[in-house]
Amino acid sequence: MLADLETIVPLFDGYRCFYGKTTDPAAARTFIAERLALNESVIFIAQDHEGKALGFTQLYPSFSSVSARRIWILNDLFVAATARGRGVGKMLLDAAREHAVRTGAKRLALSTAHDNPAQKLYESQGYVRDRKFFHYELELE
């Protein structure tokens, strides 16, 4: 929700920095605000009992033509450094799974860096590394 924008911005900026981008809260705010205003993503936020944001996950809708069903792309998962190792990532993955089931999705899909230690978390939650398909990208800028 747009009401949560200021809670999400520092987390999203931290996520971008984790992947080597320079901190840019204004760009983070604009990007997240656009996704929410256009209803292009679903974001779940983990907060402690005092309301402090601990992490977030962002899902983008997509579809499987072969299955003729919706899929959700778990595009972003980030837990603040101070909250890691406390089950926050698992809670966010659970929320994403519950959302996917509730919306009748065929599957959740995610990609991560080869050296991302979160791979162990994903695998512990039943995610399986794709061995059937190669994934390609075409950079446009």
Short mmCIF file of N, CA and C in Angstrom, two decimals:
data_model
loop_
_atom_site.label_atom_id
_atom_site.label_comp_id
_atom_site.label_asym_id
_atom_site.label_seq_id
_atom_site.Cartn_x
_atom_site.Cartn_y
_atom_site.Cartn_z
N MET A 1 0.83 -1.18 0.00
CA MET A 1 0.00 0.00 0.00
C MET A 1 0.88 1.25 0.00
N LEU A 2 0.38 2.28 -0.63
CA LEU A 2 1.13 3.53 -0.64
C LEU A 2 1.34 4.08 0.76
N ALA A 3 0.46 3.75 1.70
CA ALA A 3 0.61 4.20 3.08
C ALA A 3 1.90 3.65 3.70
N ASP A 4 2.39 2.54 3.18
CA ASP A 4 3.61 1.91 3.71
C ASP A 4 4.88 2.36 2.98
N LEU A 5 4.74 3.29 2.08
CA LEU A 5 5.87 3.70 1.23
C LEU A 5 7.11 4.08 2.04
N GLU A 6 6.96 4.92 3.03
CA GLU A 6 8.14 5.38 3.79
C GLU A 6 8.76 4.26 4.62
N THR A 7 8.00 3.23 4.93
CA THR A 7 8.55 2.07 5.63
C THR A 7 9.37 1.22 4.68
N ILE A 8 8.91 1.11 3.44
CA ILE A 8 9.57 0.25 2.46
C ILE A 8 10.83 0.88 1.88
N VAL A 9 10.84 2.19 1.69
CA VAL A 9 11.95 2.87 0.98
C VAL A 9 13.32 2.53 1.55
N PRO A 10 13.57 2.64 2.85
CA PRO A 10 14.93 2.31 3.34
C PRO A 10 15.30 0.85 3.11
N LEU A 11 14.32 -0.04 3.23
CA LEU A 11 14.59 -1.46 2.98
C LEU A 11 14.91 -1.69 1.51
N PHE A 12 14.13 -1.08 0.62
CA PHE A 12 14.36 -1.26 -0.81
C PHE A 12 15.71 -0.66 -1.22
N ASP A 13 16.04 0.48 -0.64
CA ASP A 13 17.34 1.10 -0.92
C ASP A 13 18.46 0.18 -0.42
N GLY A 14 18.29 -0.42 0.75
CA GLY A 14 19.28 -1.37 1.28
C GLY A 14 19.42 -2.59 0.39
N TYR A 15 18.30 -3.06 -0.14
CA TYR A 15 18.30 -4.20 -1.06
C TYR A 15 19.13 -3.88 -2.30
N ARG A 16 18.90 -2.69 -2.87
CA ARG A 16 19.65 -2.29 -4.06
C ARG A 16 21.15 -2.18 -3.75
N CYS A 17 21.47 -1.65 -2.58
CA CYS A 17 22.88 -1.54 -2.18
C CYS A 17 23.50 -2.92 -2.01
N PHE A 18 22.74 -3.88 -1.48
CA PHE A 18 23.22 -5.25 -1.33
C PHE A 18 23.68 -5.81 -2.67
N TYR A 19 23.01 -5.40 -3.74
CA TYR A 19 23.36 -5.87 -5.08
C TYR A 19 24.29 -4.89 -5.82
N GLY A 20 24.98 -4.05 -5.06
CA GLY A 20 26.05 -3.23 -5.62
C GLY A 20 25.67 -1.87 -6.15
N LYS A 21 24.45 -1.45 -5.98
CA LYS A 21 24.03 -0.13 -6.43
C LYS A 21 24.36 0.90 -5.36
N THR A 22 24.54 2.14 -5.78
CA THR A 22 24.78 3.24 -4.87
C THR A 22 23.46 3.63 -4.20
N THR A 23 23.53 3.96 -2.92
CA THR A 23 22.32 4.36 -2.22
C THR A 23 21.62 5.51 -2.95
N ASP A 24 20.33 5.40 -3.09
CA ASP A 24 19.53 6.41 -3.79
C ASP A 24 18.08 6.31 -3.31
N PRO A 25 17.81 6.85 -2.12
CA PRO A 25 16.46 6.76 -1.57
C PRO A 25 15.39 7.39 -2.48
N ALA A 26 15.73 8.43 -3.20
CA ALA A 26 14.75 9.07 -4.09
C ALA A 26 14.35 8.11 -5.21
N ALA A 27 15.32 7.42 -5.80
CA ALA A 27 15.01 6.46 -6.85
C ALA A 27 14.21 5.29 -6.27
N ALA A 28 14.56 4.84 -5.07
CA ALA A 28 13.82 3.76 -4.41
C ALA A 28 12.37 4.18 -4.19
N ARG A 29 12.18 5.39 -3.68
CA ARG A 29 10.82 5.90 -3.42
C ARG A 29 10.01 5.95 -4.71
N THR A 30 10.59 6.52 -5.77
CA THR A 30 9.88 6.63 -7.04
C THR A 30 9.51 5.27 -7.59
N PHE A 31 10.46 4.34 -7.57
CA PHE A 31 10.21 3.01 -8.13
C PHE A 31 9.10 2.30 -7.37
N ILE A 32 9.19 2.28 -6.05
CA ILE A 32 8.19 1.58 -5.24
C ILE A 32 6.83 2.28 -5.36
N ALA A 33 6.81 3.58 -5.34
CA ALA A 33 5.55 4.32 -5.46
C ALA A 33 4.86 4.00 -6.78
N GLU A 34 5.63 3.91 -7.85
CA GLU A 34 5.05 3.57 -9.16
C GLU A 34 4.48 2.16 -9.16
N ARG A 35 5.22 1.20 -8.61
CA ARG A 35 4.73 -0.18 -8.57
C ARG A 35 3.41 -0.27 -7.81
N LEU A 36 3.36 0.41 -6.67
CA LEU A 36 2.15 0.35 -5.85
C LEU A 36 0.99 1.12 -6.48
N ALA A 37 1.27 2.32 -7.00
CA ALA A 37 0.21 3.13 -7.60
C ALA A 37 -0.40 2.44 -8.82
N LEU A 38 0.42 1.72 -9.57
CA LEU A 38 -0.05 1.04 -10.77
C LEU A 38 -0.51 -0.40 -10.49
N ASN A 39 -0.48 -0.78 -9.21
CA ASN A 39 -0.89 -2.13 -8.81
C ASN A 39 -0.09 -3.20 -9.56
N GLU A 40 1.22 -2.96 -9.71
CA GLU A 40 2.09 -3.85 -10.46
C GLU A 40 2.86 -4.83 -9.59
N SER A 41 2.76 -4.70 -8.28
CA SER A 41 3.45 -5.63 -7.41
C SER A 41 2.69 -5.77 -6.09
N VAL A 42 3.08 -6.81 -5.37
CA VAL A 42 2.56 -7.06 -4.03
C VAL A 42 3.78 -7.07 -3.12
N ILE A 43 3.71 -6.30 -2.04
CA ILE A 43 4.84 -6.21 -1.12
C ILE A 43 4.38 -6.62 0.27
N PHE A 44 5.18 -7.48 0.90
CA PHE A 44 4.95 -7.86 2.29
C PHE A 44 6.11 -7.31 3.11
N ILE A 45 5.79 -6.74 4.26
CA ILE A 45 6.79 -6.14 5.15
C ILE A 45 6.77 -6.89 6.47
N ALA A 46 7.95 -7.24 6.96
CA ALA A 46 8.08 -7.83 8.29
C ALA A 46 8.48 -6.71 9.25
N GLN A 47 7.75 -6.63 10.36
CA GLN A 47 8.02 -5.61 11.36
C GLN A 47 8.11 -6.26 12.73
N ASP A 48 8.88 -5.63 13.62
CA ASP A 48 8.94 -6.14 14.99
C ASP A 48 7.73 -5.64 15.77
N HIS A 49 7.64 -6.00 17.04
CA HIS A 49 6.49 -5.63 17.85
C HIS A 49 6.37 -4.12 18.07
N GLU A 50 7.44 -3.39 17.80
CA GLU A 50 7.42 -1.93 17.93
C GLU A 50 7.15 -1.24 16.60
N GLY A 51 6.96 -2.03 15.55
CA GLY A 51 6.67 -1.46 14.24
C GLY A 51 7.90 -1.16 13.39
N LYS A 52 9.08 -1.53 13.88
CA LYS A 52 10.31 -1.30 13.10
C LYS A 52 10.38 -2.30 11.95
N ALA A 53 10.63 -1.80 10.75
CA ALA A 53 10.70 -2.66 9.57
C ALA A 53 11.97 -3.50 9.61
N LEU A 54 11.79 -4.81 9.42
CA LEU A 54 12.91 -5.75 9.47
C LEU A 54 13.28 -6.30 8.09
N GLY A 55 12.31 -6.34 7.18
CA GLY A 55 12.56 -6.89 5.86
C GLY A 55 11.31 -6.78 5.00
N PHE A 56 11.48 -7.14 3.74
CA PHE A 56 10.35 -7.10 2.82
C PHE A 56 10.56 -8.11 1.71
N THR A 57 9.49 -8.45 1.04
CA THR A 57 9.55 -9.20 -0.20
C THR A 57 8.58 -8.56 -1.17
N GLN A 58 8.96 -8.56 -2.45
CA GLN A 58 8.12 -7.97 -3.49
C GLN A 58 7.87 -9.03 -4.57
N LEU A 59 6.61 -9.21 -4.90
CA LEU A 59 6.20 -10.18 -5.90
C LEU A 59 5.64 -9.46 -7.12
N TYR A 60 5.98 -9.98 -8.29
CA TYR A 60 5.42 -9.47 -9.54
C TYR A 60 4.57 -10.56 -10.18
N PRO A 61 3.41 -10.21 -10.70
CA PRO A 61 2.58 -11.21 -11.35
C PRO A 61 3.12 -11.56 -12.73
N SER A 62 2.97 -12.82 -13.08
CA SER A 62 3.29 -13.29 -14.42
C SER A 62 2.38 -14.48 -14.70
N PHE A 63 2.61 -15.14 -15.82
CA PHE A 63 1.74 -16.24 -16.21
C PHE A 63 2.56 -17.34 -16.86
N SER A 64 2.07 -18.55 -16.72
CA SER A 64 2.63 -19.70 -17.41
C SER A 64 1.69 -20.04 -18.56
N SER A 65 2.14 -19.83 -19.77
CA SER A 65 1.32 -20.15 -20.93
C SER A 65 1.07 -21.65 -21.02
N VAL A 66 2.07 -22.45 -20.73
CA VAL A 66 1.94 -23.90 -20.83
C VAL A 66 0.91 -24.41 -19.82
N SER A 67 0.96 -23.89 -18.60
CA SER A 67 0.01 -24.30 -17.57
C SER A 67 -1.31 -23.55 -17.65
N ALA A 68 -1.31 -22.45 -18.39
CA ALA A 68 -2.49 -21.57 -18.48
C ALA A 68 -2.90 -21.11 -17.08
N ARG A 69 -1.88 -20.72 -16.28
CA ARG A 69 -2.14 -20.27 -14.92
C ARG A 69 -1.19 -19.14 -14.53
N ARG A 70 -1.57 -18.45 -13.49
CA ARG A 70 -0.75 -17.37 -12.94
C ARG A 70 0.47 -17.97 -12.23
N ILE A 71 1.57 -17.24 -12.29
CA ILE A 71 2.72 -17.50 -11.44
C ILE A 71 3.08 -16.17 -10.78
N TRP A 72 3.80 -16.24 -9.70
CA TRP A 72 4.32 -15.04 -9.05
C TRP A 72 5.83 -15.10 -9.07
N ILE A 73 6.43 -14.01 -9.45
CA ILE A 73 7.89 -13.89 -9.43
C ILE A 73 8.28 -13.22 -8.12
N LEU A 74 8.98 -13.96 -7.30
CA LEU A 74 9.49 -13.41 -6.06
C LEU A 74 10.77 -12.68 -6.44
N ASN A 75 10.60 -11.43 -6.78
CA ASN A 75 11.70 -10.66 -7.36
C ASN A 75 12.66 -10.11 -6.31
N ASP A 76 12.14 -9.73 -5.16
CA ASP A 76 12.96 -9.08 -4.15
C ASP A 76 12.68 -9.70 -2.78
N LEU A 77 13.72 -10.02 -2.07
CA LEU A 77 13.63 -10.44 -0.68
C LEU A 77 14.82 -9.83 0.03
N PHE A 78 14.55 -9.08 1.07
CA PHE A 78 15.63 -8.42 1.79
C PHE A 78 15.30 -8.38 3.27
N VAL A 79 16.30 -8.72 4.08
CA VAL A 79 16.19 -8.63 5.52
C VAL A 79 17.32 -7.71 5.99
N ALA A 80 16.98 -6.73 6.80
CA ALA A 80 17.98 -5.80 7.32
C ALA A 80 19.06 -6.59 8.05
N ALA A 81 20.30 -6.12 7.95
CA ALA A 81 21.43 -6.83 8.54
C ALA A 81 21.21 -7.11 10.03
N THR A 82 20.59 -6.20 10.74
CA THR A 82 20.37 -6.36 12.18
C THR A 82 19.30 -7.41 12.49
N ALA A 83 18.54 -7.84 11.49
CA ALA A 83 17.46 -8.80 11.71
C ALA A 83 17.75 -10.18 11.13
N ARG A 84 18.89 -10.34 10.51
CA ARG A 84 19.21 -11.63 9.87
C ARG A 84 19.44 -12.71 10.91
N GLY A 85 19.07 -13.94 10.53
CA GLY A 85 19.24 -15.07 11.42
C GLY A 85 18.14 -15.20 12.47
N ARG A 86 17.07 -14.42 12.33
CA ARG A 86 15.99 -14.44 13.31
C ARG A 86 14.68 -14.97 12.73
N GLY A 87 14.74 -15.55 11.52
CA GLY A 87 13.53 -16.13 10.93
C GLY A 87 12.70 -15.17 10.10
N VAL A 88 13.18 -13.96 9.91
CA VAL A 88 12.43 -12.96 9.15
C VAL A 88 12.28 -13.38 7.69
N GLY A 89 13.36 -13.86 7.09
CA GLY A 89 13.30 -14.30 5.70
C GLY A 89 12.29 -15.42 5.51
N LYS A 90 12.29 -16.37 6.43
CA LYS A 90 11.32 -17.47 6.35
C LYS A 90 9.89 -16.95 6.45
N MET A 91 9.66 -16.01 7.36
CA MET A 91 8.31 -15.45 7.50
C MET A 91 7.87 -14.77 6.21
N LEU A 92 8.78 -14.07 5.57
CA LEU A 92 8.46 -13.39 4.31
C LEU A 92 8.18 -14.40 3.20
N LEU A 93 8.99 -15.47 3.16
CA LEU A 93 8.74 -16.52 2.17
C LEU A 93 7.39 -17.20 2.42
N ASP A 94 7.05 -17.39 3.69
CA ASP A 94 5.74 -17.97 4.02
C ASP A 94 4.61 -17.07 3.55
N ALA A 95 4.75 -15.77 3.76
CA ALA A 95 3.72 -14.82 3.32
C ALA A 95 3.57 -14.85 1.80
N ALA A 96 4.68 -14.94 1.10
CA ALA A 96 4.64 -15.01 -0.37
C ALA A 96 3.95 -16.29 -0.81
N ARG A 97 4.29 -17.40 -0.17
CA ARG A 97 3.66 -18.68 -0.52
C ARG A 97 2.16 -18.63 -0.26
N GLU A 98 1.76 -18.13 0.89
CA GLU A 98 0.33 -18.03 1.21
C GLU A 98 -0.41 -17.18 0.19
N HIS A 99 0.21 -16.09 -0.23
CA HIS A 99 -0.40 -15.23 -1.24
C HIS A 99 -0.55 -15.97 -2.57
N ALA A 100 0.48 -16.68 -2.95
CA ALA A 100 0.44 -17.43 -4.21
C ALA A 100 -0.66 -18.49 -4.18
N VAL A 101 -0.76 -19.20 -3.08
CA VAL A 101 -1.81 -20.22 -2.94
C VAL A 101 -3.18 -19.56 -2.98
N ARG A 102 -3.33 -18.48 -2.23
CA ARG A 102 -4.62 -17.77 -2.15
C ARG A 102 -5.07 -17.25 -3.51
N THR A 103 -4.14 -16.91 -4.38
CA THR A 103 -4.49 -16.37 -5.70
C THR A 103 -4.50 -17.44 -6.78
N GLY A 104 -4.37 -18.71 -6.39
CA GLY A 104 -4.47 -19.81 -7.34
C GLY A 104 -3.29 -19.95 -8.27
N ALA A 105 -2.13 -19.48 -7.83
CA ALA A 105 -0.94 -19.54 -8.69
C ALA A 105 -0.43 -20.97 -8.84
N LYS A 106 0.20 -21.21 -9.97
CA LYS A 106 0.85 -22.50 -10.24
C LYS A 106 2.15 -22.64 -9.45
N ARG A 107 2.90 -21.53 -9.35
CA ARG A 107 4.19 -21.59 -8.66
C ARG A 107 4.70 -20.20 -8.33
N LEU A 108 5.71 -20.19 -7.48
CA LEU A 108 6.53 -19.02 -7.19
C LEU A 108 7.87 -19.26 -7.86
N ALA A 109 8.42 -18.23 -8.47
CA ALA A 109 9.73 -18.34 -9.12
C ALA A 109 10.64 -17.24 -8.58
N LEU A 110 11.91 -17.55 -8.43
CA LEU A 110 12.86 -16.53 -8.01
C LEU A 110 14.21 -16.79 -8.64
N SER A 111 14.98 -15.74 -8.74
CA SER A 111 16.37 -15.81 -9.18
C SER A 111 17.22 -15.13 -8.13
N THR A 112 18.43 -15.60 -7.95
CA THR A 112 19.33 -14.97 -6.99
C THR A 112 20.76 -15.09 -7.49
N ALA A 113 21.61 -14.27 -6.93
CA ALA A 113 23.03 -14.30 -7.29
C ALA A 113 23.65 -15.63 -6.87
N HIS A 114 24.63 -16.08 -7.63
CA HIS A 114 25.31 -17.35 -7.34
C HIS A 114 25.92 -17.38 -5.95
N ASP A 115 26.33 -16.21 -5.45
CA ASP A 115 27.00 -16.17 -4.15
C ASP A 115 26.10 -15.70 -3.01
N ASN A 116 24.80 -15.61 -3.25
CA ASN A 116 23.88 -15.15 -2.22
C ASN A 116 23.68 -16.25 -1.18
N PRO A 117 24.02 -15.99 0.09
CA PRO A 117 23.86 -17.03 1.11
C PRO A 117 22.40 -17.40 1.38
N ALA A 118 21.45 -16.62 0.89
CA ALA A 118 20.03 -16.94 1.09
C ALA A 118 19.61 -18.20 0.34
N GLN A 119 20.46 -18.72 -0.54
CA GLN A 119 20.13 -19.95 -1.25
C GLN A 119 19.78 -21.08 -0.28
N LYS A 120 20.47 -21.14 0.83
CA LYS A 120 20.19 -22.19 1.82
C LYS A 120 18.78 -22.02 2.38
N LEU A 121 18.37 -20.79 2.61
CA LEU A 121 17.01 -20.53 3.09
C LEU A 121 15.99 -20.97 2.05
N TYR A 122 16.21 -20.59 0.80
CA TYR A 122 15.26 -20.96 -0.26
C TYR A 122 15.12 -22.48 -0.35
N GLU A 123 16.24 -23.17 -0.36
CA GLU A 123 16.20 -24.62 -0.48
C GLU A 123 15.56 -25.27 0.73
N SER A 124 15.75 -24.69 1.91
CA SER A 124 15.13 -25.25 3.11
C SER A 124 13.61 -25.09 3.09
N GLN A 125 13.12 -24.18 2.26
CA GLN A 125 11.69 -23.94 2.15
C GLN A 125 11.08 -24.63 0.94
N GLY A 126 11.85 -25.49 0.28
CA GLY A 126 11.32 -26.30 -0.82
C GLY A 126 11.59 -25.76 -2.21
N TYR A 127 12.25 -24.62 -2.33
CA TYR A 127 12.60 -24.11 -3.66
C TYR A 127 13.68 -25.01 -4.25
N VAL A 128 13.55 -25.29 -5.53
CA VAL A 128 14.47 -26.19 -6.22
C VAL A 128 15.16 -25.43 -7.34
N ARG A 129 16.46 -25.58 -7.42
CA ARG A 129 17.23 -24.92 -8.47
C ARG A 129 16.83 -25.49 -9.82
N ASP A 130 16.56 -24.63 -10.77
CA ASP A 130 16.13 -25.02 -12.12
C ASP A 130 17.28 -25.70 -12.85
N ARG A 131 17.04 -26.90 -13.31
CA ARG A 131 18.04 -27.63 -14.08
C ARG A 131 17.53 -27.97 -15.47
N LYS A 132 16.32 -27.48 -15.80
CA LYS A 132 15.72 -27.78 -17.10
C LYS A 132 15.89 -26.65 -18.11
N PHE A 133 15.96 -25.41 -17.63
CA PHE A 133 15.95 -24.28 -18.53
C PHE A 133 17.16 -23.38 -18.32
N PHE A 134 17.64 -22.81 -19.39
CA PHE A 134 18.62 -21.74 -19.32
C PHE A 134 17.85 -20.44 -19.29
N HIS A 135 18.32 -19.48 -18.55
CA HIS A 135 17.69 -18.18 -18.50
C HIS A 135 18.61 -17.18 -19.18
N TYR A 136 18.03 -16.41 -20.08
CA TYR A 136 18.79 -15.41 -20.84
C TYR A 136 18.23 -14.04 -20.55
N GLU A 137 19.08 -13.04 -20.75
CA GLU A 137 18.67 -11.65 -20.62
C GLU A 137 19.22 -10.85 -21.77
N LEU A 138 18.51 -9.83 -22.15
CA LEU A 138 18.96 -8.88 -23.16
C LEU A 138 18.97 -7.51 -22.52
N GLU A 139 20.16 -7.00 -22.20
CA GLU A 139 20.28 -5.67 -21.62
C GLU A 139 19.95 -4.63 -22.69
N LEU A 140 19.12 -3.68 -22.33
CA LEU A 140 18.69 -2.65 -23.29
C LEU A 140 19.33 -1.30 -23.02
N GLU A 141 20.08 -1.19 -21.97
CA GLU A 141 20.81 0.06 -21.67
C GLU A 141 22.21 -0.26 -21.28
#
